[in-house]
Coordinates of C-alpha atoms in Angstrom, one line a residue:
Chain A
X210 CA 61.3 -30.8 -59.5
X211 CA 64.3 -29.3 -57.8
X212 CA 65.6 -31.5 -55.1
X213 CA 67.5 -28.8 -53.3
X214 CA 64.5 -26.5 -52.8
X215 CA 66.2 -23.6 -50.9
X216 CA 63.8 -21.4 -49.0
X217 CA 64.6 -17.7 -48.7
X218 CA 64.8 -16.9 -45.0
X219 CA 62.9 -13.7 -45.4
X220 CA 59.8 -15.8 -46.2
X221 CA 59.9 -17.0 -42.6
X222 CA 60.3 -13.6 -40.9
X223 CA 57.0 -12.0 -40.0
X224 CA 57.3 -8.5 -38.5
X225 CA 54.2 -8.5 -36.4
X226 CA 52.2 -10.5 -33.9
X227 CA 49.7 -12.6 -36.0
X228 CA 46.0 -11.8 -35.6
X229 CA 43.5 -14.2 -34.1
X230 CA 40.7 -15.6 -36.2
X231 CA 37.3 -15.7 -34.6
X232 CA 34.5 -17.8 -36.1
X233 CA 31.1 -16.8 -34.8
X234 CA 28.7 -19.8 -34.5
X235 CA 30.3 -21.9 -37.2
X236 CA 27.8 -24.5 -38.3
X237 CA 30.0 -27.2 -39.9
X238 CA 33.0 -28.8 -38.3
X239 CA 34.5 -29.2 -41.7
X240 CA 34.5 -25.4 -42.2
X241 CA 36.3 -24.9 -38.9
X242 CA 38.9 -27.4 -40.2
X243 CA 39.4 -25.8 -43.6
X244 CA 39.7 -22.4 -41.9
X245 CA 42.4 -23.8 -39.6
X246 CA 44.3 -25.2 -42.6
X247 CA 44.0 -21.8 -44.4
X248 CA 45.4 -20.1 -41.4
X249 CA 48.3 -22.4 -41.0
X250 CA 49.4 -21.9 -44.6
X251 CA 50.0 -18.3 -43.8
X252 CA 51.3 -18.6 -40.3
X253 CA 48.2 -17.8 -38.2
X254 CA 47.7 -20.1 -35.2
X255 CA 45.1 -18.5 -32.9
X256 CA 41.7 -19.8 -33.7
X257 CA 38.7 -19.0 -31.5
X258 CA 35.2 -20.3 -32.0
X259 CA 32.0 -18.9 -30.5
X260 CA 29.1 -21.4 -29.8
X261 CA 30.0 -23.9 -32.5
X262 CA 26.7 -25.5 -33.6
X263 CA 28.1 -29.1 -33.4
X264 CA 30.2 -28.5 -30.3
X265 CA 33.9 -29.0 -29.8
X266 CA 36.1 -31.0 -30.2
X267 CA 35.2 -32.1 -33.7
X268 CA 36.7 -34.9 -35.7
X269 CA 35.4 -33.5 -38.9
X270 CA 37.3 -30.3 -38.2
X271 CA 40.5 -32.2 -37.4
X272 CA 40.2 -34.2 -40.6
X273 CA 39.5 -31.1 -42.7
X274 CA 42.4 -29.3 -41.1
X275 CA 44.8 -31.8 -42.8
X276 CA 48.1 -31.3 -41.1
X277 CA 47.1 -28.1 -39.2
X278 CA 46.9 -30.0 -35.8
X279 CA 48.8 -27.3 -34.1
X280 CA 45.9 -24.9 -34.8
X281 CA 43.1 -27.4 -34.0
X282 CA 44.8 -28.4 -30.7
X283 CA 44.8 -24.8 -29.5
X284 CA 41.3 -23.8 -30.5
X285 CA 39.6 -21.9 -27.8
X286 CA 35.8 -22.0 -27.4
X287 CA 33.8 -19.1 -26.1
X288 CA 30.1 -18.5 -25.5
X289 CA 30.0 -15.0 -26.8
X290 CA 31.8 -12.8 -29.3
X291 CA 32.5 -10.3 -26.5
X292 CA 34.4 -13.0 -24.5
X293 CA 36.2 -14.2 -27.6
X294 CA 37.6 -10.7 -28.4
X295 CA 38.0 -9.5 -24.9
X296 CA 41.9 -9.4 -25.0
X297 CA 42.1 -7.9 -28.5
X298 CA 42.7 -4.2 -29.1
X299 CA 41.6 -4.1 -32.8
X300 CA 39.1 -6.2 -34.6
X301 CA 38.0 -6.5 -38.2
X302 CA 34.5 -7.8 -38.9
X303 CA 34.1 -9.5 -42.3
X304 CA 30.9 -8.7 -44.1
X305 CA 29.7 -9.2 -47.7
X306 CA 27.0 -6.5 -47.6
X307 CA 27.1 -2.9 -46.5
X308 CA 25.7 -2.1 -43.1
X309 CA 23.9 1.0 -42.0
X310 CA 26.5 2.0 -39.4
X311 CA 29.2 4.5 -40.3
X312 CA 32.1 2.1 -39.9
X313 CA 35.1 2.3 -42.3
X314 CA 35.2 -0.4 -45.0
X315 CA 38.5 -1.9 -46.1
X316 CA 39.7 -4.4 -48.6
X317 CA 41.8 -7.3 -47.2
X318 CA 45.0 -5.6 -48.2
X319 CA 44.2 -2.4 -46.4
X320 CA 43.0 -4.4 -43.4
X321 CA 46.3 -6.3 -43.4
X322 CA 48.3 -3.1 -43.3
X323 CA 46.4 -1.8 -40.4
X324 CA 46.6 -5.2 -38.5
X325 CA 50.3 -5.5 -39.2
X326 CA 51.1 -2.0 -38.1
X327 CA 49.2 -2.5 -34.8
X328 CA 50.7 -6.0 -34.4
X329 CA 54.2 -4.7 -35.0
X330 CA 54.0 -3.2 -31.5
X331 CA 52.9 -6.6 -30.2
X332 CA 49.3 -5.6 -29.8
X333 CA 46.7 -8.3 -30.2
X334 CA 44.3 -8.0 -33.2
X335 CA 41.7 -10.3 -34.8
X336 CA 39.4 -11.0 -37.7
X337 CA 35.8 -11.9 -37.0
X338 CA 34.0 -14.2 -39.4
X339 CA 30.2 -14.9 -39.4
X340 CA 28.0 -17.9 -39.9
X341 CA 27.9 -19.9 -43.1
X342 CA 24.5 -18.8 -44.1
X343 CA 24.1 -15.3 -42.9
X344 CA 27.3 -13.9 -41.6
X345 CA 27.4 -11.5 -38.6
X346 CA 24.5 -9.5 -37.2
X347 CA 24.8 -5.7 -36.6
X348 CA 25.4 -6.1 -32.9
X349 CA 28.4 -8.3 -33.6
X350 CA 29.7 -5.9 -36.3
X351 CA 29.4 -3.1 -33.8
X352 CA 31.9 -4.9 -31.5
X353 CA 34.6 -4.5 -34.2
X354 CA 36.6 -1.5 -35.1
X355 CA 36.4 -1.6 -38.9
X356 CA 34.8 -3.7 -41.6
X357 CA 36.7 -5.8 -44.2
X358 CA 35.1 -7.0 -47.3
X359 CA 36.5 -8.9 -50.3
X360 CA 36.4 -7.6 -53.9
X361 CA 34.3 -10.4 -55.3
X362 CA 32.3 -10.2 -58.4
X363 CA 29.0 -8.9 -57.0
X364 CA 27.1 -11.0 -59.5
X365 CA 28.5 -14.2 -58.0
X366 CA 29.5 -13.5 -54.4
X367 CA 29.7 -17.0 -52.9
X368 CA 32.8 -17.2 -50.8
X369 CA 32.7 -19.6 -47.9
X370 CA 34.3 -18.9 -44.5
X371 CA 37.5 -20.7 -45.1
X372 CA 38.0 -18.9 -48.4
X373 CA 37.5 -15.5 -46.8
X374 CA 39.9 -16.6 -44.0
X375 CA 42.4 -17.7 -46.7
X376 CA 42.4 -14.3 -48.5
X377 CA 42.7 -12.3 -45.3
X378 CA 45.5 -14.5 -44.0
X379 CA 47.3 -14.3 -47.3
X380 CA 47.2 -10.5 -47.3
X381 CA 48.3 -10.5 -43.7
X382 CA 51.4 -12.6 -44.4
X383 CA 52.3 -10.8 -47.5
X384 CA 52.3 -7.5 -45.6
X385 CA 54.0 -9.0 -42.5
X386 CA 56.9 -10.4 -44.6
X387 CA 57.1 -7.3 -46.8
X388 CA 56.2 -9.3 -49.8
X389 CA 58.8 -12.0 -49.3
X390 CA 58.4 -15.1 -51.4
X391 CA 59.7 -18.6 -50.5
X392 CA 62.0 -18.4 -53.5
X393 CA 63.0 -16.0 -56.2
X394 CA 65.0 -16.3 -59.4
X395 CA 68.5 -16.4 -58.0
X396 CA 71.0 -14.2 -59.7
X397 CA 73.7 -16.1 -57.9
X398 CA 72.8 -19.3 -59.7
X399 CA 71.8 -17.6 -62.9
X400 CA 74.1 -14.5 -63.4
X401 CA 73.0 -12.2 -66.2
X402 CA 75.2 -11.9 -69.2
X403 CA 77.1 -8.7 -69.8
X404 CA 76.4 -6.6 -72.9
X405 CA 79.8 -7.4 -74.1
X406 CA 79.0 -11.1 -74.2
X407 CA 75.6 -10.6 -75.7
X408 CA 77.0 -8.3 -78.4
X409 CA 79.7 -10.8 -79.2
X410 CA 77.0 -13.5 -79.6
X411 CA 75.1 -11.2 -81.9
X412 CA 78.2 -10.7 -84.0
X413 CA 78.8 -14.4 -84.1
X414 CA 75.2 -15.1 -85.2
X415 CA 75.2 -12.4 -87.8
X416 CA 78.5 -13.5 -89.2
X417 CA 77.2 -17.1 -89.4
X418 CA 74.1 -15.8 -91.2
X419 CA 76.2 -13.7 -93.6
X420 CA 78.1 -16.8 -94.5
X421 CA 74.9 -18.7 -95.0
X422 CA 73.7 -15.9 -97.3
X423 CA 70.7 -15.3 -95.1
X424 CA 70.5 -11.5 -95.6
X425 CA 69.1 -11.3 -99.1
X426 CA 68.7 -8.8 -100.5
X427 CA 71.4 -6.9 -98.7
X428 CA 69.2 -3.9 -98.0
X429 CA 67.1 -6.1 -95.7
X430 CA 70.0 -6.8 -93.5
X431 CA 69.8 -3.8 -91.1
X432 CA 66.1 -4.4 -90.3
X433 CA 66.6 -8.1 -89.8
X434 CA 69.6 -7.5 -87.6
X435 CA 67.6 -5.2 -85.4
X436 CA 64.7 -7.8 -85.2
X437 CA 67.0 -10.6 -84.2
X438 CA 68.9 -8.5 -81.7
X439 CA 65.6 -7.4 -80.1
X440 CA 64.4 -11.0 -79.7
X441 CA 67.4 -12.0 -77.7
X442 CA 67.4 -8.7 -75.7
X443 CA 63.9 -9.5 -74.6
X444 CA 65.1 -12.9 -73.3
X445 CA 67.3 -11.2 -70.7
X446 CA 70.0 -13.8 -71.2
X447 CA 72.1 -15.3 -68.5
X448 CA 75.8 -16.2 -69.0
X449 CA 74.8 -19.8 -69.4
X450 CA 72.2 -19.0 -72.0
X451 CA 74.6 -17.0 -74.1
X452 CA 77.1 -19.8 -74.0
X453 CA 74.4 -22.2 -75.1
X454 CA 73.5 -20.0 -78.0
X455 CA 77.1 -19.6 -79.0
X456 CA 77.3 -23.4 -79.1
X457 CA 74.1 -23.6 -81.2
X458 CA 75.5 -21.1 -83.7
X459 CA 78.8 -22.8 -83.9
X460 CA 77.2 -26.2 -84.5
X461 CA 75.0 -24.8 -87.2
X462 CA 78.0 -23.1 -88.8
X463 CA 79.8 -26.4 -89.1
X464 CA 77.0 -28.2 -90.8
X465 CA 77.5 -29.0 -94.4
X466 CA 75.2 -26.5 -96.1
X467 CA 72.5 -28.3 -98.0
X468 CA 72.0 -27.1 -101.6
X469 CA 69.3 -24.4 -101.8
X470 CA 66.4 -25.3 -104.0
X471 CA 66.3 -21.9 -105.6
X472 CA 70.0 -21.9 -106.4
X473 CA 69.7 -25.2 -108.1
X474 CA 66.6 -24.4 -110.1
X475 CA 67.2 -20.9 -111.1
X476 CA 70.7 -19.7 -111.6
X477 CA 69.5 -16.4 -112.9
X478 CA 71.0 -13.1 -111.6
X479 CA 69.1 -10.5 -109.6
X480 CA 66.5 -11.1 -107.0
X481 CA 66.5 -14.6 -105.4
X482 CA 63.7 -15.7 -103.1
X483 CA 65.0 -17.5 -100.1
X484 CA 62.9 -20.6 -99.8
X485 CA 63.7 -21.0 -96.1
X486 CA 62.8 -17.5 -94.9
X487 CA 60.6 -16.3 -97.6
X488 CA 62.8 -13.2 -97.8
X489 CA 63.1 -11.8 -101.3
Chain B
X174 CA 21.7 -7.1 -42.3
X175 CA 21.1 -4.2 -44.6
X176 CA 18.1 -4.8 -46.9
X177 CA 19.1 -2.2 -49.5
X178 CA 22.6 -3.6 -50.2
X179 CA 23.7 -1.2 -52.9
X180 CA 26.7 -2.4 -54.9
X181 CA 29.2 0.1 -56.2
X182 CA 29.3 -0.1 -60.0
X183 CA 33.0 0.1 -60.1
X184 CA 33.2 -3.3 -58.5
X185 CA 31.7 -4.7 -61.6
X186 CA 34.0 -3.0 -64.1
X187 CA 37.0 -5.1 -65.0
X188 CA 39.5 -3.4 -67.2
X189 CA 41.0 -6.4 -68.9
X190 CA 40.2 -9.7 -70.5
X191 CA 40.1 -12.3 -67.7
X192 CA 42.8 -15.0 -67.8
X193 CA 42.1 -18.6 -68.5
X194 CA 42.7 -21.2 -65.7
X195 CA 44.4 -24.5 -66.9
X196 CA 44.4 -27.5 -64.6
X197 CA 47.0 -30.0 -65.6
X198 CA 45.9 -33.6 -64.9
X199 CA 43.6 -32.9 -62.0
X200 CA 43.0 -36.0 -60.0
X201 CA 39.8 -35.2 -58.1
X202 CA 36.6 -33.9 -59.7
X203 CA 35.8 -32.1 -56.4
X204 CA 39.0 -30.0 -56.9
X205 CA 37.9 -29.0 -60.4
X206 CA 34.6 -27.9 -58.9
X207 CA 36.0 -25.9 -56.1
X208 CA 38.5 -24.3 -58.5
X209 CA 35.5 -23.3 -60.7
X210 CA 33.8 -21.8 -57.7
X211 CA 36.9 -19.9 -56.7
X212 CA 37.1 -18.6 -60.3
X213 CA 33.5 -17.5 -60.4
X214 CA 33.8 -15.5 -57.2
X215 CA 36.4 -13.3 -58.9
X216 CA 34.9 -13.1 -62.4
X217 CA 37.0 -15.8 -64.2
X218 CA 35.0 -18.1 -66.5
X219 CA 37.5 -19.9 -68.8
X220 CA 38.4 -23.2 -67.2
X221 CA 40.5 -25.7 -69.2
X222 CA 41.5 -29.2 -68.0
X223 CA 44.2 -31.4 -69.4
X224 CA 43.7 -35.2 -69.1
X225 CA 41.5 -35.2 -66.0
X226 CA 42.2 -38.5 -64.2
X227 CA 38.5 -39.3 -63.7
X228 CA 37.3 -38.0 -67.1
X229 CA 34.8 -35.3 -67.9
X230 CA 32.0 -34.4 -67.3
X231 CA 32.1 -34.9 -63.6
X232 CA 29.1 -34.8 -61.2
X233 CA 31.5 -34.3 -58.3
X234 CA 32.9 -31.3 -60.0
X235 CA 29.5 -29.8 -60.6
X236 CA 28.4 -30.4 -57.1
X237 CA 31.6 -28.8 -55.6
X238 CA 31.2 -25.8 -58.0
X239 CA 28.1 -24.8 -56.1
X240 CA 26.4 -22.2 -58.3
X241 CA 29.3 -21.8 -60.7
X242 CA 27.5 -23.8 -63.5
X243 CA 28.4 -21.2 -66.1
X244 CA 32.0 -22.2 -65.5
X245 CA 31.4 -25.9 -65.4
X246 CA 29.2 -25.8 -68.5
X247 CA 32.0 -24.2 -70.5
X248 CA 35.0 -26.3 -69.4
X249 CA 37.2 -27.4 -72.2
X250 CA 39.1 -30.6 -72.1
X251 CA 42.5 -31.1 -73.8
X252 CA 44.9 -34.0 -74.1
X253 CA 48.1 -31.9 -73.6
X254 CA 49.2 -28.7 -72.0
X255 CA 50.5 -27.5 -75.3
X256 CA 47.0 -27.7 -76.8
X257 CA 45.3 -26.1 -73.8
X258 CA 47.5 -23.0 -74.0
X259 CA 47.8 -22.8 -77.8
X260 CA 45.8 -19.6 -78.2
X261 CA 47.3 -17.8 -75.2
X262 CA 50.1 -15.3 -75.5
X263 CA 51.3 -15.2 -71.8
X264 CA 51.1 -18.0 -69.3
X265 CA 52.0 -18.2 -65.6
X266 CA 53.0 -21.5 -64.2
X267 CA 52.3 -22.0 -60.5
X268 CA 54.9 -23.8 -58.5
X269 CA 55.6 -24.2 -54.8
X270 CA 59.3 -25.0 -55.2
X271 CA 62.1 -23.3 -57.1
X272 CA 63.1 -24.8 -60.4
X273 CA 66.5 -24.9 -62.0
X274 CA 65.5 -22.9 -65.0
X275 CA 66.1 -19.2 -65.0
X276 CA 62.5 -18.1 -65.2
X277 CA 61.3 -15.0 -63.4
X278 CA 59.4 -15.8 -60.2
X279 CA 56.5 -13.5 -59.1
X280 CA 54.0 -13.3 -56.3
X281 CA 50.3 -13.4 -57.2
X282 CA 50.1 -9.6 -57.0
X283 CA 52.9 -9.1 -59.4
X284 CA 51.6 -11.8 -61.7
X285 CA 48.1 -10.1 -61.7
X286 CA 49.7 -6.8 -62.7
X287 CA 51.4 -8.4 -65.6
X288 CA 48.3 -10.4 -66.7
X289 CA 46.0 -7.3 -66.4
X290 CA 48.3 -5.1 -68.4
X291 CA 48.5 -7.7 -71.2
X292 CA 44.8 -8.4 -71.0
X293 CA 44.0 -4.7 -71.1
X294 CA 44.9 -4.9 -74.8
X295 CA 42.5 -7.9 -75.2
X296 CA 45.3 -10.4 -75.4
X297 CA 44.7 -13.9 -74.0
X298 CA 46.5 -15.0 -70.9
X299 CA 46.4 -17.9 -68.5
X300 CA 47.4 -19.5 -65.2
X301 CA 48.6 -23.1 -65.2
X302 CA 48.1 -25.2 -62.1
X303 CA 49.6 -28.7 -61.5
X304 CA 48.5 -32.0 -60.1
X305 CA 47.3 -32.3 -56.5
X306 CA 50.2 -34.3 -55.3
X307 CA 53.2 -33.1 -57.3
X308 CA 52.3 -30.0 -59.3
X309 CA 53.9 -29.4 -62.7
X310 CA 57.0 -31.1 -64.2
X311 CA 59.8 -29.0 -65.6
X312 CA 58.7 -29.5 -69.3
X313 CA 55.3 -28.1 -68.4
X314 CA 56.8 -25.1 -66.5
X315 CA 59.0 -24.5 -69.6
X316 CA 55.8 -23.9 -71.7
X317 CA 55.0 -20.9 -69.5
X318 CA 56.5 -17.4 -69.6
X319 CA 57.0 -16.8 -65.8
X320 CA 56.5 -18.6 -62.5
X321 CA 54.0 -17.5 -59.8
X322 CA 54.3 -18.7 -56.3
X323 CA 52.4 -17.9 -53.2
X324 CA 54.0 -16.4 -50.0
X325 CA 53.0 -19.3 -47.8
X326 CA 54.7 -20.1 -44.5
X327 CA 57.5 -22.4 -45.7
X328 CA 57.1 -24.6 -42.6
X329 CA 53.5 -25.4 -43.5
X330 CA 53.1 -25.1 -47.2
X331 CA 49.9 -27.0 -47.9
X332 CA 47.7 -25.1 -50.3
X333 CA 45.4 -27.1 -52.5
X334 CA 44.7 -26.3 -56.2
X335 CA 41.5 -24.4 -55.5
X336 CA 43.1 -22.3 -52.8
X337 CA 45.9 -21.4 -55.2
X338 CA 43.4 -20.6 -57.9
X339 CA 41.4 -18.5 -55.4
X340 CA 44.4 -16.3 -54.4
X341 CA 45.5 -15.7 -58.0
X342 CA 41.9 -14.9 -59.0
X343 CA 41.5 -12.5 -56.1
X344 CA 44.7 -10.7 -57.0
X345 CA 43.6 -10.5 -60.6
X346 CA 40.3 -9.0 -59.9
X347 CA 41.7 -6.6 -57.3
X348 CA 44.1 -5.3 -60.0
X349 CA 41.6 -5.4 -62.9
X350 CA 39.0 -3.3 -60.9
X351 CA 41.7 -0.9 -59.5
X352 CA 40.9 -2.1 -56.0
X353 CA 37.2 -1.4 -56.2
X354 CA 35.2 -3.0 -53.4
X355 CA 31.5 -3.9 -53.6
X356 CA 30.7 -1.2 -51.1
X357 CA 32.5 1.5 -49.1
X358 CA 31.5 3.7 -46.3
X359 CA 29.2 6.2 -48.0
X360 CA 29.9 9.8 -47.2
X361 CA 26.6 10.7 -48.9
X362 CA 24.7 8.6 -46.4
X363 CA 27.1 9.5 -43.5
X364 CA 28.4 13.0 -44.1
X365 CA 31.2 14.0 -41.8
X366 CA 30.5 16.7 -39.2
X367 CA 32.3 20.0 -39.7
X368 CA 34.7 21.2 -37.1
X369 CA 32.3 24.0 -36.1
X370 CA 29.6 21.4 -35.1
X371 CA 32.2 19.3 -33.4
X372 CA 33.6 22.2 -31.4
X373 CA 30.1 23.3 -30.5
X374 CA 29.5 19.8 -29.1
X375 CA 32.8 20.0 -27.2
X376 CA 31.7 23.3 -25.6
X377 CA 28.3 21.8 -24.8
X378 CA 29.9 18.8 -23.1
X379 CA 32.5 20.9 -21.3
X380 CA 29.8 23.3 -20.1
X381 CA 27.6 20.4 -18.8
X382 CA 30.7 19.0 -17.0
X383 CA 31.4 22.3 -15.5
X384 CA 27.9 22.6 -14.1
X385 CA 28.2 19.0 -12.8
X386 CA 31.5 20.0 -11.0
X387 CA 33.4 17.4 -13.0
X388 CA 36.6 19.3 -13.3
X389 CA 38.0 19.0 -9.8
X390 CA 40.5 20.4 -8.9
X391 CA 40.3 23.2 -11.5
X392 CA 43.9 22.8 -12.6
X393 CA 43.1 19.4 -14.0
X394 CA 40.5 20.9 -16.4
X395 CA 42.8 21.7 -19.3
X396 CA 44.3 18.2 -19.4
X397 CA 40.9 16.5 -19.2
X398 CA 39.4 18.8 -21.8
X399 CA 42.2 17.7 -24.2
X400 CA 41.7 14.1 -23.4
X401 CA 38.0 14.2 -24.0
X402 CA 38.3 16.2 -27.2
X403 CA 40.9 13.8 -28.5
X404 CA 38.6 10.8 -27.9
X405 CA 35.9 12.3 -30.0
X406 CA 38.3 13.5 -32.7
X407 CA 39.5 10.0 -33.1
X408 CA 35.9 8.9 -33.7
X409 CA 35.8 11.0 -36.9
X410 CA 32.2 11.9 -36.1
X411 CA 29.4 12.2 -38.7
X412 CA 26.7 14.9 -38.5
X413 CA 24.3 12.3 -37.2
X414 CA 26.7 11.2 -34.5
X415 CA 27.3 14.7 -33.3
X416 CA 23.6 15.2 -33.0
X417 CA 23.3 12.0 -31.1
X418 CA 26.0 13.1 -28.6
X419 CA 24.4 16.5 -28.2
X420 CA 21.2 14.7 -27.3
X421 CA 23.0 12.6 -24.8
X422 CA 24.7 15.6 -23.2
X423 CA 21.4 17.5 -23.0
X424 CA 19.6 14.5 -21.5
X425 CA 22.2 14.1 -18.8
X426 CA 22.2 17.8 -18.1
X427 CA 18.5 17.7 -17.3
X428 CA 18.8 14.8 -14.9
X429 CA 18.3 15.7 -11.3
X430 CA 21.8 15.4 -10.0
X431 CA 22.1 12.7 -7.4
X432 CA 23.9 13.7 -4.2
X433 CA 27.6 12.9 -4.3
X434 CA 28.7 10.5 -1.6
X435 CA 31.8 12.5 -0.7
X436 CA 29.9 15.8 -0.4
X437 CA 27.4 14.2 2.0
X438 CA 30.0 12.4 4.1
X439 CA 32.8 15.0 4.2
X440 CA 31.9 18.6 3.9
X441 CA 35.5 19.7 4.5
X442 CA 37.0 22.3 2.2
X443 CA 40.0 21.6 0.0
X444 CA 40.7 18.6 -2.1
X445 CA 37.7 16.4 -2.8
X446 CA 37.9 13.0 -4.4
X447 CA 35.4 12.4 -7.1
X448 CA 34.0 9.0 -6.3
X449 CA 32.8 8.7 -9.9
X450 CA 36.0 9.5 -11.7
X451 CA 38.6 8.9 -9.1
X452 CA 39.9 12.3 -9.9
X453 CA 41.4 14.1 -7.0

């Protein structure tokens, strides 16, 4: 594993105020903790819980949060959803089933775009998640602006709260950092080879193969040259890789050629089968 | 919660052969189980494990998989990564840190596009995940075609295997179903109101407010009419909602108007402050 793991700065730059996460009557402290951990992975820190069944604080939550103490330490507890969302201006309610009310339904990516665009102006937003067993009731959904639902396989819909939090948080961060990743393939460290260098390598290879009598019969040469050139083009070679291949070709050129079986056994003229390549 | 939870059929239609998930030397049976559950939520079923530390089968894995028995029952065990990926034609290796090798690095969304486009032709693909503590080594990454990494907050990167599987699986299904959701707001059940009906409602409301002497002084009327009309336009009203509002306006129109405090106390001509609205 790379010791000098450089992180791209753009992966740290979020363009919008992160949303709050509100858990409505969470039953298990462990789920509060794994939700906190999921949030922290994607830069969310504002966790609010409404009437947690087992009260607060919760050692199970802290343990399950792993290192996300900064989230656990700042959890706020409310006795109603209304109170928990009072300061927010836009709220998504997560539901797994359609509701009778005519509220827009979004996927997590669409929801993230909405939340980021509102949060880019510093406005406060939030995602509301329901109870482990039966989610949110219709009155609670009515307190939100829109619905977010995940594109699960309908025949096996069994996401738990923390998993739903994770996906929503992931989409939020992806949008808020404009798709930045912690690292990318660095063209500084791995500059691409120019076509001149690549073509020179091709010519080197083809010359070496000519010398080794690889292209037999001669009329197969053009097709095989195209095939070989295509292989290496698909590899999108870097400078370093072209140099490595030139070294390989040069090393093989220098090798004492071993006698070919077919030339020893059958000195006849005409078609010769290349026992190495199967080419006739 | 809606009893008749209709699922949109498009949410069941995946356009590509699902990728396999390969766990390299997973240490905890529980993590294998939660990975299986994450897979099942998004329609992945082919789970392969290489040298699981605690062997196989695993009751901890089955328990953690919740209802994903169809995945657990079909787990295949291999003694090397090479064997586990032998039949695949394209493999993504998940890493959290950059590697020295010049391999393309993608986010889970880009990876999903690649995997779906290859799988649309029925070709077999896979995602390779590493050990809990230290991921994959460079030799194992070299067996893959490209790298996938998640856009976590670099200052708190602490995803576990099942969470990484979840996000990759989510992006795969999102792409393979062309962003279908299990349900959307149904315009069949909730047809939008036409502008004619909306305007008629506006005129009804404004007429009722005229009768109630709401627009005082008269020169404030145009501005307030625009404000009220804008409120309801933003609500993107349905037929049913317009009818409900018409009913509300009609009911309020019929109420016996209660005497206004300011009219009782101060019968003077000129500017009157509306104690209800604060409008002067």
